[in-house]
Structure formats: structure tokens, C-alpha cells
Amino acid sequence: MRVYLDNNATTVVDPHVFSEMVPYFCQMYGNPNSLHQFGSESHPALRKAMDQLYTGINANDEDDIVVTSCATESINWVIKGVYFDKIVNGDKNHIIVSEVEHPAVISACKFLEDLGVHITYLPVNSDGVVEARTLRDFITDKTALVSIMWANNETGMIFPIEEIGAICKEKGVLFHTDGVQAIGKIPVDVQKANVDFMSFSAHKFHGPKGVGGLYIRAGQALSPLFHGGEHMGGRRSGTLNVPGIVGMGKAMELAVDNLDFEKNNVQRLRNKLEDAIEQIPETLIIGTKEQRVPNTILVSVKGIEGEAMLWDLNKNGIAASTGSACASEALESNPVMEAIGAEADLAHTALRLSLSRFTTEDEIDYTIEVLKNAVTRLRSISSTYAYAPEWHVSKL
Ligand SMILES: *Cc1c(COP(=O)(O)O)cnc(C)c1O
């Protein structure tokens, strides 16, 4: 059996999404900016897709949604655009992010730090969540931007975005949220959350890779990252990825349509797996179920390196992860675990299991079986398990 439990890294393209995209490769392949029929015949599908995106996140007609190549691009655009607008060409010099942001946010901030920008990395609590009240103390009259994710990719923990949005609004500071892990998992309403910018990525919600978006609140300026042929109203030049946009629109529509399924069925399977893991002695699941997206489990299994566990699971056809997909080729500990305060040996034992609406009960039953056997086998040969001191779970 092959079981895919790495849906926070990427997801399978929904067949309905794929079939909507197909005609735009070999039949309606014109450049939508061209004045001939080849160009204009994709316009209805593009318009429909944009409508699906606006509806999916409850954007206002006056707001902008700009299609990009991925969330990494959207995130870089916001952070560097605000840098140009408010720091280079303004009097601000400070950006606030959480310390558990995706590497796209952290790396862009490190880059600006080298250019002299002051960056605050907000700490998280033992559940891995930024508390909104922490933020208030760090905002100064030099703060240009707050960037805090809606849900964390490692733990699945949901951040208090509405509260954070309200604080930013009150203080007059721009607010960007990385919404990648929220879409398709929990309701996302950009107006209710008071966000100025939100990044998202189609391949994280059963759309194609290579297409994402940036929501920009009505009237909000943001210097472009790509200058060129004035596509997307001049905000993001480059010939439109027509099949990608069509696919992302359909994927967004399905993501919203399936929210109840996610909350009920996906969550039930996740909880079944989680309950079985909790039966295994000396395992530690990060974050409460209530404040977590329905599909994610981050667990530490005492005495077993995450990589060893991945190897065993992979041999049995099961795909999981130890940490950020971008970092998983290096033998590094899980950065989010470290932020929570886990000691290195604990952070090395992280295992992330992330389900989707395509995960079946049989797959979960099989995974429980394989996981139990893997823990028994790996602990029996683990020197770190045999000699490990009592676990400092209380530290978490
Ligand atoms: C995957 C991911 C990204 C990056 O998305 P890409 O479209 O692959 O660039 C950013 N943030 C979070 C939280 C993610 O999970």
C-alpha cells in the first residue's frame, strides 16, 4: 500500500482541477493579452477563476488578488515591496514576524537584516502559537510590517489572526499573513481578519504547482517585484499562467466546498491516528487538537530520530516528514520544535503526518499498524532510547 501523509508539503491535484486545466495547454493556448481570438478565448475561464479566488477568501471587488508563481514569490514580494515603500522610501525600519514562520518569510527577513532593517522574531508559547498580546509590546512608530502566518506548516497550529489583525489596524501597521496552510483547512475570510496582504499557493490545496497568489487590500500600494509588460494591472508582469490560474480557481472552489468534509471526515481520521499514537508510551504531540487545523499531527517519539522513522515508514510505502520540506535533505532538527523550547534531542525526534480529503480509513489503519511496529523495532536498537534520561516533557 502507498500512503501519502505529507500534504503540508504538497498535495495531489484534484482530478476535477486537472480536467478544467487540460483545454488551456494544447487548444486555447493564446496569450490572453493578445488582441486576436486565440488570446481572447481564455478570458471567460480566467474571469471565472478569479471570481472563484475572490469568493474563496471573501475578498471585496475593490481588493486585488494578484496571481504569482508560488507563495514564496508572494511572500518575497510583500516583504521586499514594503521594504522599498516604507523603509527605503519612508521613515520606517522595523518588521515583526514570528519565529516559526516558513523559511520564505524568515530568509527574506534575514536578507533585509543584512541591509540594516531591524527584525523582531516573536516568540511562541509551548503550543507553538504567537499570543496576540505579545505583539502589542513590540510595535513601535518605526514598524513597517507585521507578518504572521495563519496556520503553521509543521504543527498545524492556528494563530489568532483576527486579534493580530485588529492590533495592526489599531496601530496603523501593515499586516501580511502567510495563509498557505489555512486555505482548504479552515474558513479564511480576509475582511474579517483585517489583513492587508495574504499569500497562498495552489499546490497546497489540490491545485497545480507553480501558481499562487497575493491578496492585496483595496487601495493598498505595493511596489512590484517584477517589472515588465504590465500584466495583472502592472502589479506583476509576466505572461499569465492560464492553465495554472484556471486550476487554482477550481481548486479554491473545491477547497471551500470541502471545508465541512475537512472538519468532520479528515479530522476524524486524523484523530484516529493521533489517538493511536498517544497509546504508544513516551510520545508527545505538539499543540492542542482544538487550536489545530484538522489534518496535521506533529509528534515526538522518544528515542527515535525523525529520519530513522521516515526511512521505516517509506520502506512500507508511507510518506511523512520531519520538518520543513525545504530543509528535509539536511539532517537538521525541526526548527518549530526548537522554537517551542524542545531540547535538541527532542527536536530531532519530530515526525509530521499530514492528511488530506483523499486520505482513506484503510490508509490510516495501515499507517497505525506500521507506525507501532516501527516504534518497537527502532526503540529496540536505539542507544539514545536505552540511555535517555527521563523525558523533560514538563519543559514543553
Ligand atoms: C509551502 C509553504 C510555503 C511556500 O509555498 P510555495 O508555493 O511552495 O512557494 C509558504 N508558507 C507555508 C506555510 C507553506 O507551507
Tab-separated table of N, CA and C and ligand atoms in Angstrom, residues 8-10 69-73 75 101-105 149 151-153 178-181 200-204 210-212 326 352, ligand 1:
chain	number	residue	atom	x	y	z
A	8	ASN	N	1.120	18.673	3.885
A	8	ASN	CA	1.533	20.051	4.158
A	8	ASN	C	2.725	20.452	3.296
A	9	ALA	N	3.361	19.472	2.649
A	9	ALA	CA	4.455	19.783	1.709
A	9	ALA	C	3.900	20.051	0.325
A	10	THR	N	3.020	19.195	-0.124
A	10	THR	CA	2.277	19.436	-1.362
A	10	THR	C	1.153	18.414	-1.420
A	69	SER	N	3.763	33.061	-8.967
A	69	SER	CA	4.215	31.707	-9.315
A	69	SER	C	4.154	30.757	-8.131
A	70	CYS	N	4.070	31.283	-6.919
A	70	CYS	CA	4.038	30.430	-5.721
A	70	CYS	C	3.938	31.339	-4.501
A	71	ALA	N	3.727	30.749	-3.352
A	71	ALA	CA	3.651	31.558	-2.136
A	71	ALA	C	5.007	32.174	-1.805
A	72	THR	N	6.077	31.485	-2.125
A	72	THR	CA	7.410	32.044	-1.870
A	72	THR	C	7.555	33.388	-2.576
A	73	GLU	N	7.062	33.458	-3.820
A	73	GLU	CA	7.114	34.738	-4.533
A	73	GLU	C	6.228	35.780	-3.865
A	75	ILE	N	5.289	36.046	-0.806
A	75	ILE	CA	5.880	36.453	0.472
A	75	ILE	C	7.058	37.406	0.232
A	101	GLU	N	7.794	31.196	11.385
A	101	GLU	CA	7.344	31.405	10.002
A	101	GLU	C	8.039	30.425	9.063
A	102	HIS	N	7.427	30.236	7.901
A	102	HIS	CA	8.032	29.424	6.838
A	102	HIS	C	9.373	30.044	6.446
A	103	PRO	N	10.328	29.215	5.970
A	103	PRO	CA	11.623	29.758	5.549
A	103	PRO	C	11.521	30.902	4.535
A	104	ALA	N	10.461	30.949	3.739
A	104	ALA	CA	10.320	32.052	2.770
A	104	ALA	C	10.285	33.383	3.503
A	105	VAL	N	9.577	33.450	4.620
A	105	VAL	CA	9.491	34.685	5.406
A	105	VAL	C	10.809	34.927	6.147
A	149	MET	N	1.891	34.023	10.198
A	149	MET	CA	1.156	33.026	9.435
A	149	MET	C	-0.215	32.721	10.049
A	151	ALA	N	-1.766	29.614	9.778
A	151	ALA	CA	-1.610	28.301	10.429
A	151	ALA	C	-0.197	27.822	10.130
A	152	ASN	N	0.387	27.152	11.112
A	152	ASN	CA	1.780	26.728	10.966
A	152	ASN	C	1.878	25.424	10.182
A	153	ASN	N	2.854	25.364	9.285
A	153	ASN	CA	3.010	24.197	8.424
A	153	ASN	C	3.507	22.956	9.161
A	178	ASP	N	0.730	34.729	6.000
A	178	ASP	CA	1.000	33.593	5.132
A	178	ASP	C	-0.165	32.626	5.349
A	179	GLY	N	-1.084	32.631	4.386
A	179	GLY	CA	-2.307	31.832	4.534
A	179	GLY	C	-2.212	30.448	3.923
A	180	VAL	N	-1.007	30.046	3.525
A	180	VAL	CA	-0.846	28.803	2.755
A	180	VAL	C	-1.494	27.600	3.435
A	181	GLN	N	-1.261	27.459	4.740
A	181	GLN	CA	-1.750	26.239	5.412
A	181	GLN	C	-3.172	26.377	5.943
A	200	PHE	N	-0.880	32.856	-0.721
A	200	PHE	CA	-1.388	31.480	-0.788
A	200	PHE	C	-0.811	30.759	-1.995
A	201	SER	N	-0.983	29.456	-2.032
A	201	SER	CA	-0.327	28.633	-3.048
A	201	SER	C	-1.219	27.466	-3.446
A	202	ALA	N	-1.482	27.335	-4.758
A	202	ALA	CA	-2.456	26.351	-5.237
A	202	ALA	C	-2.079	24.913	-4.881
A	203	HIS	N	-0.770	24.606	-4.923
A	203	HIS	CA	-0.413	23.185	-4.747
A	203	HIS	C	-0.594	22.687	-3.324
A	204	LYS	N	-0.897	23.607	-2.395
A	204	LYS	CA	-1.173	23.173	-1.021
A	204	LYS	C	-2.664	22.866	-0.817
A	210	GLY	N	3.427	25.722	-9.062
A	210	GLY	CA	3.869	26.821	-9.923
A	210	GLY	C	2.860	27.939	-10.076
A	211	VAL	N	1.862	27.980	-9.211
A	211	VAL	CA	0.920	29.100	-9.251
A	211	VAL	C	0.428	29.381	-7.828
A	212	GLY	N	0.420	30.649	-7.503
A	212	GLY	CA	-0.019	31.077	-6.169
A	212	GLY	C	-0.642	32.445	-6.292
A	326	CYS	N	11.638	22.081	2.737
A	326	CYS	CA	12.799	22.726	2.134
A	326	CYS	C	14.077	22.337	2.862
A	352	ARG	N	6.128	14.593	11.249
A	352	ARG	CA	4.895	15.279	10.855
A	352	ARG	C	4.073	14.402	9.932
B	1	LIG	C1	4.620	25.506	1.355
B	1	LIG	C2	4.559	26.750	2.132
B	1	LIG	C3	5.046	27.951	1.601
B	1	LIG	C4	5.709	28.030	0.248
B	1	LIG	O1	4.804	27.793	-0.767
B	1	LIG	P1	5.330	27.613	-2.282
B	1	LIG	O2	4.132	27.871	-3.094
B	1	LIG	O3	5.786	26.217	-2.386
B	1	LIG	O4	6.388	28.601	-2.511
B	1	LIG	C5	4.942	29.081	2.363
B	1	LIG	N1	4.392	29.058	3.577
B	1	LIG	C6	3.898	27.930	4.125
B	1	LIG	C7	3.281	27.974	5.477
B	1	LIG	C8	3.983	26.741	3.426
B	1	LIG	O5	3.517	25.626	3.974
